[in-house]
Amino acid sequence: MDRPPAERLRELFARVDAFFAGASARHGARMACRTGCSDCCRRRFSVTSIEADALREAVAALPEGERAALAARARAGDPGVCPALDGDGRCAVYAARPLICRTHGLPIRFAPAGERALPVIDACPKNFVGEDLRALDAASVLDQTTLSTVLAALDMAHADAAGRPRGQRVALAAVLAGEG
């Protein structure tokens, strides 16, 4: 029997986390990503419906005070900052954070949107400073197209199983506020 999409999402998260850990181990100080660095959290995101459901579960498991603080930040906090980011620069839903958050900082290969061009590699500007990202070993570069395709397939299977429309995106702030 095929595994449920939510279980496969957790497996995908674990694989991306392991990829990140491997890249960090290989590149050490060349990657500035560390606990407390929250530059990549200085924006608002939307997530797939399967990620939204995983986040809802994580939020429901938080103590009431933490849930209330999270909802308050989501409703009235700085619109340029992810509401999951607490006052200490930590993610309140770190274990359930969506895929976009798990990949921030990594060198990522992607095709420029709307262009017929070769894929490019990009990373956080704090990482690999002064280096040509194209010279990185392939084992350290995450392929965004592949990752997005896998996430989309899991999201479609999840939507089908739940009887929902495919491809819905949900504002992360709405999920954290208990509205989405």
PDB file of C-alpha atoms in Angstrom:
ATOM      1  CA  MET A   1       0.000   0.000   0.000  1.00  0.00           C
ATOM      2  CA  ASP A   2       1.227   3.469  -0.882  1.00  0.00           C
ATOM      3  CA  ARG A   3       2.259   5.705   1.999  1.00  0.00           C
ATOM      4  CA  PRO A   4       0.137   8.759   2.767  1.00  0.00           C
ATOM      5  CA  PRO A   5       1.331  12.066   1.266  1.00  0.00           C
ATOM      6  CA  ALA A   6       1.934  13.571   4.735  1.00  0.00           C
ATOM      7  CA  GLU A   7       4.349  10.738   5.560  1.00  0.00           C
ATOM      8  CA  ARG A   8       6.158  11.226   2.267  1.00  0.00           C
ATOM      9  CA  LEU A   9       6.354  14.979   2.982  1.00  0.00           C
ATOM     10  CA  ARG A  10       8.073  14.243   6.300  1.00  0.00           C
ATOM     11  CA  GLU A  11      10.512  12.014   4.391  1.00  0.00           C
ATOM     12  CA  LEU A  12      11.173  14.812   1.879  1.00  0.00           C
ATOM     13  CA  PHE A  13      11.778  17.241   4.746  1.00  0.00           C
ATOM     14  CA  ALA A  14      14.234  14.783   6.320  1.00  0.00           C
ATOM     15  CA  ARG A  15      16.101  14.380   3.028  1.00  0.00           C
ATOM     16  CA  VAL A  16      16.383  18.132   2.498  1.00  0.00           C
ATOM     17  CA  ASP A  17      17.516  18.596   6.100  1.00  0.00           C
ATOM     18  CA  ALA A  18      20.173  15.897   5.580  1.00  0.00           C
ATOM     19  CA  PHE A  19      21.266  17.580   2.323  1.00  0.00           C
ATOM     20  CA  PHE A  20      21.584  20.886   4.183  1.00  0.00           C
ATOM     21  CA  ALA A  21      23.577  19.271   6.985  1.00  0.00           C
ATOM     22  CA  GLY A  22      25.909  17.654   4.442  1.00  0.00           C
ATOM     23  CA  ALA A  23      26.449  20.913   2.566  1.00  0.00           C
ATOM     24  CA  SER A  24      27.111  22.712   5.861  1.00  0.00           C
ATOM     25  CA  ALA A  25      29.603  20.051   6.937  1.00  0.00           C
ATOM     26  CA  ARG A  26      31.438  20.214   3.602  1.00  0.00           C
ATOM     27  CA  HIS A  27      31.566  23.992   3.433  1.00  0.00           C
ATOM     28  CA  GLY A  28      31.863  25.011   7.093  1.00  0.00           C
ATOM     29  CA  ALA A  29      32.464  28.736   7.495  1.00  0.00           C
ATOM     30  CA  ARG A  30      31.659  29.369   3.833  1.00  0.00           C
ATOM     31  CA  MET A  31      28.002  28.954   4.869  1.00  0.00           C
ATOM     32  CA  ALA A  32      26.908  31.560   7.400  1.00  0.00           C
ATOM     33  CA  CYS A  33      23.601  29.831   8.201  1.00  0.00           C
ATOM     34  CA  ARG A  34      23.402  29.393  11.976  1.00  0.00           C
ATOM     35  CA  THR A  35      20.840  29.496  14.750  1.00  0.00           C
ATOM     36  CA  GLY A  36      19.777  33.088  15.211  1.00  0.00           C
ATOM     37  CA  CYS A  37      20.489  34.214  11.638  1.00  0.00           C
ATOM     38  CA  SER A  38      17.062  35.189  10.397  1.00  0.00           C
ATOM     39  CA  ASP A  39      17.734  37.257   7.280  1.00  0.00           C
ATOM     40  CA  CYS A  40      15.818  34.769   5.135  1.00  0.00           C
ATOM     41  CA  CYS A  41      12.823  35.175   7.475  1.00  0.00           C
ATOM     42  CA  ARG A  42      12.402  38.848   6.622  1.00  0.00           C
ATOM     43  CA  ARG A  43       9.483  38.280   4.270  1.00  0.00           C
ATOM     44  CA  ARG A  44       6.092  36.601   4.132  1.00  0.00           C
ATOM     45  CA  PHE A  45       5.548  33.340   2.271  1.00  0.00           C
ATOM     46  CA  SER A  46       2.777  31.144   1.017  1.00  0.00           C
ATOM     47  CA  VAL A  47       2.890  27.371   1.315  1.00  0.00           C
ATOM     48  CA  THR A  48       1.275  24.387  -0.350  1.00  0.00           C
ATOM     49  CA  SER A  49      -1.841  22.910   1.237  1.00  0.00           C
ATOM     50  CA  ILE A  50       0.065  19.833   2.438  1.00  0.00           C
ATOM     51  CA  GLU A  51       2.638  22.070   4.152  1.00  0.00           C
ATOM     52  CA  ALA A  52      -0.182  24.185   5.622  1.00  0.00           C
ATOM     53  CA  ASP A  53      -1.731  21.073   7.156  1.00  0.00           C
ATOM     54  CA  ALA A  54       1.634  20.011   8.636  1.00  0.00           C
ATOM     55  CA  LEU A  55       2.009  23.486  10.118  1.00  0.00           C
ATOM     56  CA  ARG A  56      -1.516  23.386  11.544  1.00  0.00           C
ATOM     57  CA  GLU A  57      -0.637  20.157  13.363  1.00  0.00           C
ATOM     58  CA  ALA A  58       2.555  21.681  14.736  1.00  0.00           C
ATOM     59  CA  VAL A  59       0.770  24.828  15.900  1.00  0.00           C
ATOM     60  CA  ALA A  60      -1.987  22.777  17.559  1.00  0.00           C
ATOM     61  CA  ALA A  61       0.693  20.928  19.548  1.00  0.00           C
ATOM     62  CA  LEU A  62       2.177  24.153  20.961  1.00  0.00           C
ATOM     63  CA  PRO A  63       1.273  25.319  24.461  1.00  0.00           C
ATOM     64  CA  GLU A  64      -1.634  27.788  24.475  1.00  0.00           C
ATOM     65  CA  GLY A  65       0.566  30.799  25.286  1.00  0.00           C
ATOM     66  CA  GLU A  66       2.905  30.095  22.374  1.00  0.00           C
ATOM     67  CA  ARG A  67      -0.059  29.571  20.018  1.00  0.00           C
ATOM     68  CA  ALA A  68      -1.552  32.898  21.122  1.00  0.00           C
ATOM     69  CA  ALA A  69       1.748  34.757  20.651  1.00  0.00           C
ATOM     70  CA  LEU A  70       2.203  33.190  17.226  1.00  0.00           C
ATOM     71  CA  ALA A  71      -1.346  34.121  16.172  1.00  0.00           C
ATOM     72  CA  ALA A  72      -0.856  37.692  17.404  1.00  0.00           C
ATOM     73  CA  ARG A  73       2.354  38.085  15.376  1.00  0.00           C
ATOM     74  CA  ALA A  74       0.607  36.602  12.343  1.00  0.00           C
ATOM     75  CA  ARG A  75      -2.306  39.011  12.616  1.00  0.00           C
ATOM     76  CA  ALA A  76      -0.615  42.239  13.681  1.00  0.00           C
ATOM     77  CA  GLY A  77       3.128  41.741  13.475  1.00  0.00           C
ATOM     78  CA  ASP A  78       5.562  43.315  11.048  1.00  0.00           C
ATOM     79  CA  PRO A  79       4.239  42.470   7.555  1.00  0.00           C
ATOM     80  CA  GLY A  80       7.825  42.197   6.324  1.00  0.00           C
ATOM     81  CA  VAL A  81       8.784  39.467   8.796  1.00  0.00           C
ATOM     82  CA  CYS A  82       7.637  35.873   8.966  1.00  0.00           C
ATOM     83  CA  PRO A  83       5.285  35.607  11.943  1.00  0.00           C
ATOM     84  CA  ALA A  84       6.914  32.313  12.975  1.00  0.00           C
ATOM     85  CA  LEU A  85      10.020  34.303  13.899  1.00  0.00           C
ATOM     86  CA  ASP A  86      10.026  34.966  17.628  1.00  0.00           C
ATOM     87  CA  GLY A  87      11.709  37.829  19.474  1.00  0.00           C
ATOM     88  CA  ASP A  88      14.936  35.816  19.861  1.00  0.00           C
ATOM     89  CA  GLY A  89      15.257  35.264  16.090  1.00  0.00           C
ATOM     90  CA  ARG A  90      14.138  31.635  16.277  1.00  0.00           C
ATOM     91  CA  CYS A  91      11.408  29.873  14.360  1.00  0.00           C
ATOM     92  CA  ALA A  92       8.445  28.928  16.547  1.00  0.00           C
ATOM     93  CA  VAL A  93       7.528  26.082  14.168  1.00  0.00           C
ATOM     94  CA  TYR A  94      11.048  25.032  13.185  1.00  0.00           C
ATOM     95  CA  ALA A  95      10.394  21.276  13.142  1.00  0.00           C
ATOM     96  CA  ALA A  96       7.425  21.763  10.787  1.00  0.00           C
ATOM     97  CA  ARG A  97       8.839  24.661   8.748  1.00  0.00           C
ATOM     98  CA  PRO A  98       7.949  24.495   5.050  1.00  0.00           C
ATOM     99  CA  LEU A  99      10.299  23.443   2.295  1.00  0.00           C
ATOM    100  CA  ILE A 100      11.181  26.983   1.255  1.00  0.00           C
ATOM    101  CA  CYS A 101      12.558  27.604   4.745  1.00  0.00           C
ATOM    102  CA  ARG A 102      14.521  24.354   4.739  1.00  0.00           C
ATOM    103  CA  THR A 103      16.327  25.305   1.533  1.00  0.00           C
ATOM    104  CA  HIS A 104      17.261  28.909   2.338  1.00  0.00           C
ATOM    105  CA  GLY A 105      21.008  29.362   2.333  1.00  0.00           C
ATOM    106  CA  LEU A 106      21.769  26.356   0.158  1.00  0.00           C
ATOM    107  CA  PRO A 107      23.186  26.798  -3.306  1.00  0.00           C
ATOM    108  CA  ILE A 108      20.150  26.205  -5.525  1.00  0.00           C
ATOM    109  CA  ARG A 109      20.035  25.500  -9.254  1.00  0.00           C
ATOM    110  CA  PHE A 110      16.942  26.891 -10.931  1.00  0.00           C
ATOM    111  CA  ALA A 111      15.718  28.017 -14.321  1.00  0.00           C
ATOM    112  CA  PRO A 112      14.935  31.749 -14.466  1.00  0.00           C
ATOM    113  CA  ALA A 113      11.156  32.245 -14.598  1.00  0.00           C
ATOM    114  CA  GLY A 114       9.736  33.083 -17.979  1.00  0.00           C
ATOM    115  CA  GLU A 115      13.103  32.904 -19.688  1.00  0.00           C
ATOM    116  CA  ARG A 116      14.614  30.462 -22.100  1.00  0.00           C
ATOM    117  CA  ALA A 117      17.991  30.336 -20.450  1.00  0.00           C
ATOM    118  CA  LEU A 118      20.329  27.865 -18.871  1.00  0.00           C
ATOM    119  CA  PRO A 119      19.784  27.181 -15.195  1.00  0.00           C
ATOM    120  CA  VAL A 120      21.584  29.420 -12.745  1.00  0.00           C
ATOM    121  CA  ILE A 121      22.903  28.771  -9.258  1.00  0.00           C
ATOM    122  CA  ASP A 122      22.151  31.176  -6.444  1.00  0.00           C
ATOM    123  CA  ALA A 123      22.559  31.197  -2.664  1.00  0.00           C
ATOM    124  CA  CYS A 124      22.146  33.506   0.286  1.00  0.00           C
ATOM    125  CA  PRO A 125      24.445  36.504  -0.219  1.00  0.00           C
ATOM    126  CA  LYS A 126      26.014  35.750   3.188  1.00  0.00           C
ATOM    127  CA  ASN A 127      27.163  32.342   1.953  1.00  0.00           C
ATOM    128  CA  PHE A 128      30.065  31.611  -0.388  1.00  0.00           C
ATOM    129  CA  VAL A 129      31.077  35.285  -0.409  1.00  0.00           C
ATOM    130  CA  GLY A 130      33.311  36.107  -3.369  1.00  0.00           C
ATOM    131  CA  GLU A 131      33.054  32.612  -4.824  1.00  0.00           C
ATOM    132  CA  ASP A 132      31.794  31.483  -8.194  1.00  0.00           C
ATOM    133  CA  LEU A 133      28.807  29.323  -7.283  1.00  0.00           C
ATOM    134  CA  ARG A 134      29.134  27.468 -10.585  1.00  0.00           C
ATOM    135  CA  ALA A 135      32.410  26.024  -9.285  1.00  0.00           C
ATOM    136  CA  LEU A 136      30.743  24.293  -6.318  1.00  0.00           C
ATOM    137  CA  ASP A 137      30.639  20.518  -6.373  1.00  0.00           C
ATOM    138  CA  ALA A 138      27.318  19.236  -7.724  1.00  0.00           C
ATOM    139  CA  ALA A 139      26.679  17.324  -4.481  1.00  0.00           C
ATOM    140  CA  SER A 140      26.290  20.687  -2.711  1.00  0.00           C
ATOM    141  CA  VAL A 141      23.775  22.213  -5.117  1.00  0.00           C
ATOM    142  CA  LEU A 142      20.065  21.557  -4.685  1.00  0.00           C
ATOM    143  CA  ASP A 143      17.992  21.336  -7.861  1.00  0.00           C
ATOM    144  CA  GLN A 144      14.904  23.519  -7.369  1.00  0.00           C
ATOM    145  CA  THR A 145      13.007  22.096 -10.339  1.00  0.00           C
ATOM    146  CA  THR A 146      13.238  18.564  -9.000  1.00  0.00           C
ATOM    147  CA  LEU A 147      12.343  19.640  -5.485  1.00  0.00           C
ATOM    148  CA  SER A 148       9.358  21.690  -6.663  1.00  0.00           C
ATOM    149  CA  THR A 149       8.130  18.799  -8.819  1.00  0.00           C
ATOM    150  CA  VAL A 150       8.245  16.363  -5.897  1.00  0.00           C
ATOM    151  CA  LEU A 151       6.490  18.826  -3.572  1.00  0.00           C
ATOM    152  CA  ALA A 152       3.809  19.512  -6.198  1.00  0.00           C
ATOM    153  CA  ALA A 153       3.168  15.777  -6.665  1.00  0.00           C
ATOM    154  CA  LEU A 154       2.808  15.283  -2.902  1.00  0.00           C
ATOM    155  CA  ASP A 155       0.519  18.296  -2.674  1.00  0.00           C
ATOM    156  CA  MET A 156      -1.679  16.996  -5.508  1.00  0.00           C
ATOM    157  CA  ALA A 157      -1.962  13.561  -3.879  1.00  0.00           C
ATOM    158  CA  HIS A 158      -2.802  15.257  -0.574  1.00  0.00           C
ATOM    159  CA  ALA A 159      -5.455  17.444  -2.205  1.00  0.00           C
ATOM    160  CA  ASP A 160      -6.973  14.452  -3.991  1.00  0.00           C
ATOM    161  CA  ALA A 161      -7.113  12.437  -0.757  1.00  0.00           C
ATOM    162  CA  ALA A 162      -8.758  15.360   1.062  1.00  0.00           C
ATOM    163  CA  GLY A 163     -11.172  16.127  -1.765  1.00  0.00           C
ATOM    164  CA  ARG A 164      -9.765  19.631  -2.205  1.00  0.00           C
ATOM    165  CA  PRO A 165      -8.781  21.488  -5.364  1.00  0.00           C
ATOM    166  CA  ARG A 166      -5.203  20.910  -6.468  1.00  0.00           C
ATOM    167  CA  GLY A 167      -2.524  23.587  -6.380  1.00  0.00           C
ATOM    168  CA  GLN A 168      -3.910  25.784  -3.638  1.00  0.00           C
ATOM    169  CA  ARG A 169      -1.414  28.003  -1.828  1.00  0.00           C
ATOM    170  CA  VAL A 170      -2.026  29.328   1.632  1.00  0.00           C
ATOM    171  CA  ALA A 171      -0.460  32.377   3.245  1.00  0.00           C
ATOM    172  CA  LEU A 172       1.828  31.155   6.008  1.00  0.00           C
ATOM    173  CA  ALA A 173       0.611  34.004   8.213  1.00  0.00           C
ATOM    174  CA  ALA A 174      -2.994  32.839   7.799  1.00  0.00           C
ATOM    175  CA  VAL A 175      -2.068  29.317   8.877  1.00  0.00           C
ATOM    176  CA  LEU A 176      -0.184  30.590  11.933  1.00  0.00           C
ATOM    177  CA  ALA A 177      -3.058  32.910  12.830  1.00  0.00           C
ATOM    178  CA  GLY A 178      -5.460  29.963  12.702  1.00  0.00           C
ATOM    179  CA  GLU A 179      -7.311  31.493   9.748  1.00  0.00           C
ATOM    180  CA  GLY A 180      -6.051  29.568   6.735  1.00  0.00           C
TER     181      GLY A 180
END
